Amino acid sequence: MAMDVLNKVVPESETRPDISHDDGDRERFAHYVQKDKITESAVTGAPVIALCGKVWVPNRDPKKFPVCPECKKIYEEMTG
């Protein structure tokens, strides 16, 4: 039976991060990300991961959006 688990083929949808462009709540906020990761993303175009788990390629001015409450809570717990 252990061989069945080892040989399981996982669909691509389960192995890729969810890079969303929908109208979900996370799209309405500015998120907390490590500064060096933002710089790296600007150079390479690689996606970043926010503290709340959102994965995306930054392409808009975060100053135009309210801070993600989930990111803010996690950040405060980390620094508190």
Short mmCIF file of C-alpha atoms in Angstrom, two decimals:
data_model
loop_
_atom_site.label_atom_id
_atom_site.label_comp_id
_atom_site.label_asym_id
_atom_site.label_seq_id
_atom_site.Cartn_x
_atom_site.Cartn_y
_atom_site.Cartn_z
CA MET A 1 0.00 0.00 0.00
CA ALA A 2 2.83 2.44 0.71
CA MET A 3 3.83 2.23 -2.95
CA ASP A 4 0.41 3.59 -4.00
CA VAL A 5 0.99 6.75 -1.96
CA LEU A 6 4.49 7.24 -3.34
CA ASN A 7 3.32 6.86 -6.92
CA LYS A 8 0.33 9.18 -6.68
CA VAL A 9 0.22 11.81 -9.42
CA VAL A 10 -0.77 15.19 -8.04
CA PRO A 11 -2.71 17.47 -10.40
CA GLU A 12 -0.92 20.71 -11.32
CA SER A 13 -3.58 22.75 -9.53
CA GLU A 14 -2.41 21.26 -6.22
CA THR A 15 1.27 21.99 -6.82
CA ARG A 16 1.16 25.60 -7.99
CA PRO A 17 0.56 28.65 -5.79
CA ASP A 18 -2.74 30.40 -6.33
CA ILE A 19 -1.79 33.54 -8.24
CA SER A 20 -5.13 35.25 -8.34
CA HIS A 21 -6.34 38.24 -10.31
CA ASP A 22 -9.94 38.00 -9.15
CA ASP A 23 -12.01 40.45 -7.13
CA GLY A 24 -11.39 38.70 -3.80
CA ASP A 25 -10.93 40.68 -0.60
CA ARG A 26 -7.15 40.26 -0.71
CA GLU A 27 -7.08 42.27 -3.94
CA ARG A 28 -8.37 45.33 -2.09
CA PHE A 29 -5.48 45.61 0.37
CA ALA A 30 -1.80 46.46 0.57
CA HIS A 31 0.07 43.47 2.02
CA TYR A 32 3.18 43.05 4.16
CA VAL A 33 6.09 41.41 2.33
CA GLN A 34 9.84 41.33 3.09
CA LYS A 35 11.42 44.39 1.51
CA ASP A 36 14.19 42.41 -0.23
CA LYS A 37 11.52 40.16 -1.81
CA ILE A 38 9.75 43.21 -3.27
CA THR A 39 13.04 44.38 -4.79
CA GLU A 40 13.76 40.91 -6.15
CA SER A 41 10.28 40.74 -7.66
CA ALA A 42 10.74 44.12 -9.34
CA VAL A 43 13.94 42.85 -10.98
CA THR A 44 12.94 39.28 -11.83
CA GLY A 45 9.14 39.41 -12.04
CA ALA A 46 8.90 36.56 -9.52
CA PRO A 47 5.81 36.41 -7.31
CA VAL A 48 6.01 37.34 -3.62
CA ILE A 49 4.23 35.87 -0.60
CA ALA A 50 2.54 38.20 1.90
CA LEU A 51 2.36 37.42 5.61
CA CYS A 52 -1.29 36.45 5.13
CA GLY A 53 -0.33 33.93 2.43
CA LYS A 54 -1.39 35.87 -0.67
CA VAL A 55 0.91 35.10 -3.62
CA TRP A 56 1.16 37.64 -6.46
CA VAL A 57 3.45 39.77 -8.57
CA PRO A 58 3.27 43.33 -7.21
CA ASN A 59 2.35 45.87 -9.85
CA ARG A 60 0.45 48.68 -8.11
CA ASP A 61 1.09 51.41 -5.57
CA PRO A 62 0.35 49.97 -2.10
CA LYS A 63 -0.13 53.48 -0.71
CA LYS A 64 -3.46 53.64 -2.55
CA PHE A 65 -4.93 50.74 -0.53
CA PRO A 66 -5.66 50.05 3.15
CA VAL A 67 -3.35 47.59 4.91
CA CYS A 68 -4.50 43.97 4.92
CA PRO A 69 -5.90 43.33 8.43
CA GLU A 70 -4.57 39.76 8.46
CA CYS A 71 -1.03 40.89 7.48
CA LYS A 72 -1.17 43.65 10.10
CA LYS A 73 -2.24 41.23 12.84
CA ILE A 74 0.51 38.75 11.97
CA TYR A 75 3.13 41.52 11.83
CA GLU A 76 2.06 42.86 15.24
CA GLU A 77 2.27 39.36 16.73
CA MET A 78 5.78 38.96 15.28
CA THR A 79 7.04 42.29 16.59
CA GLY A 80 4.94 42.53 19.74
#
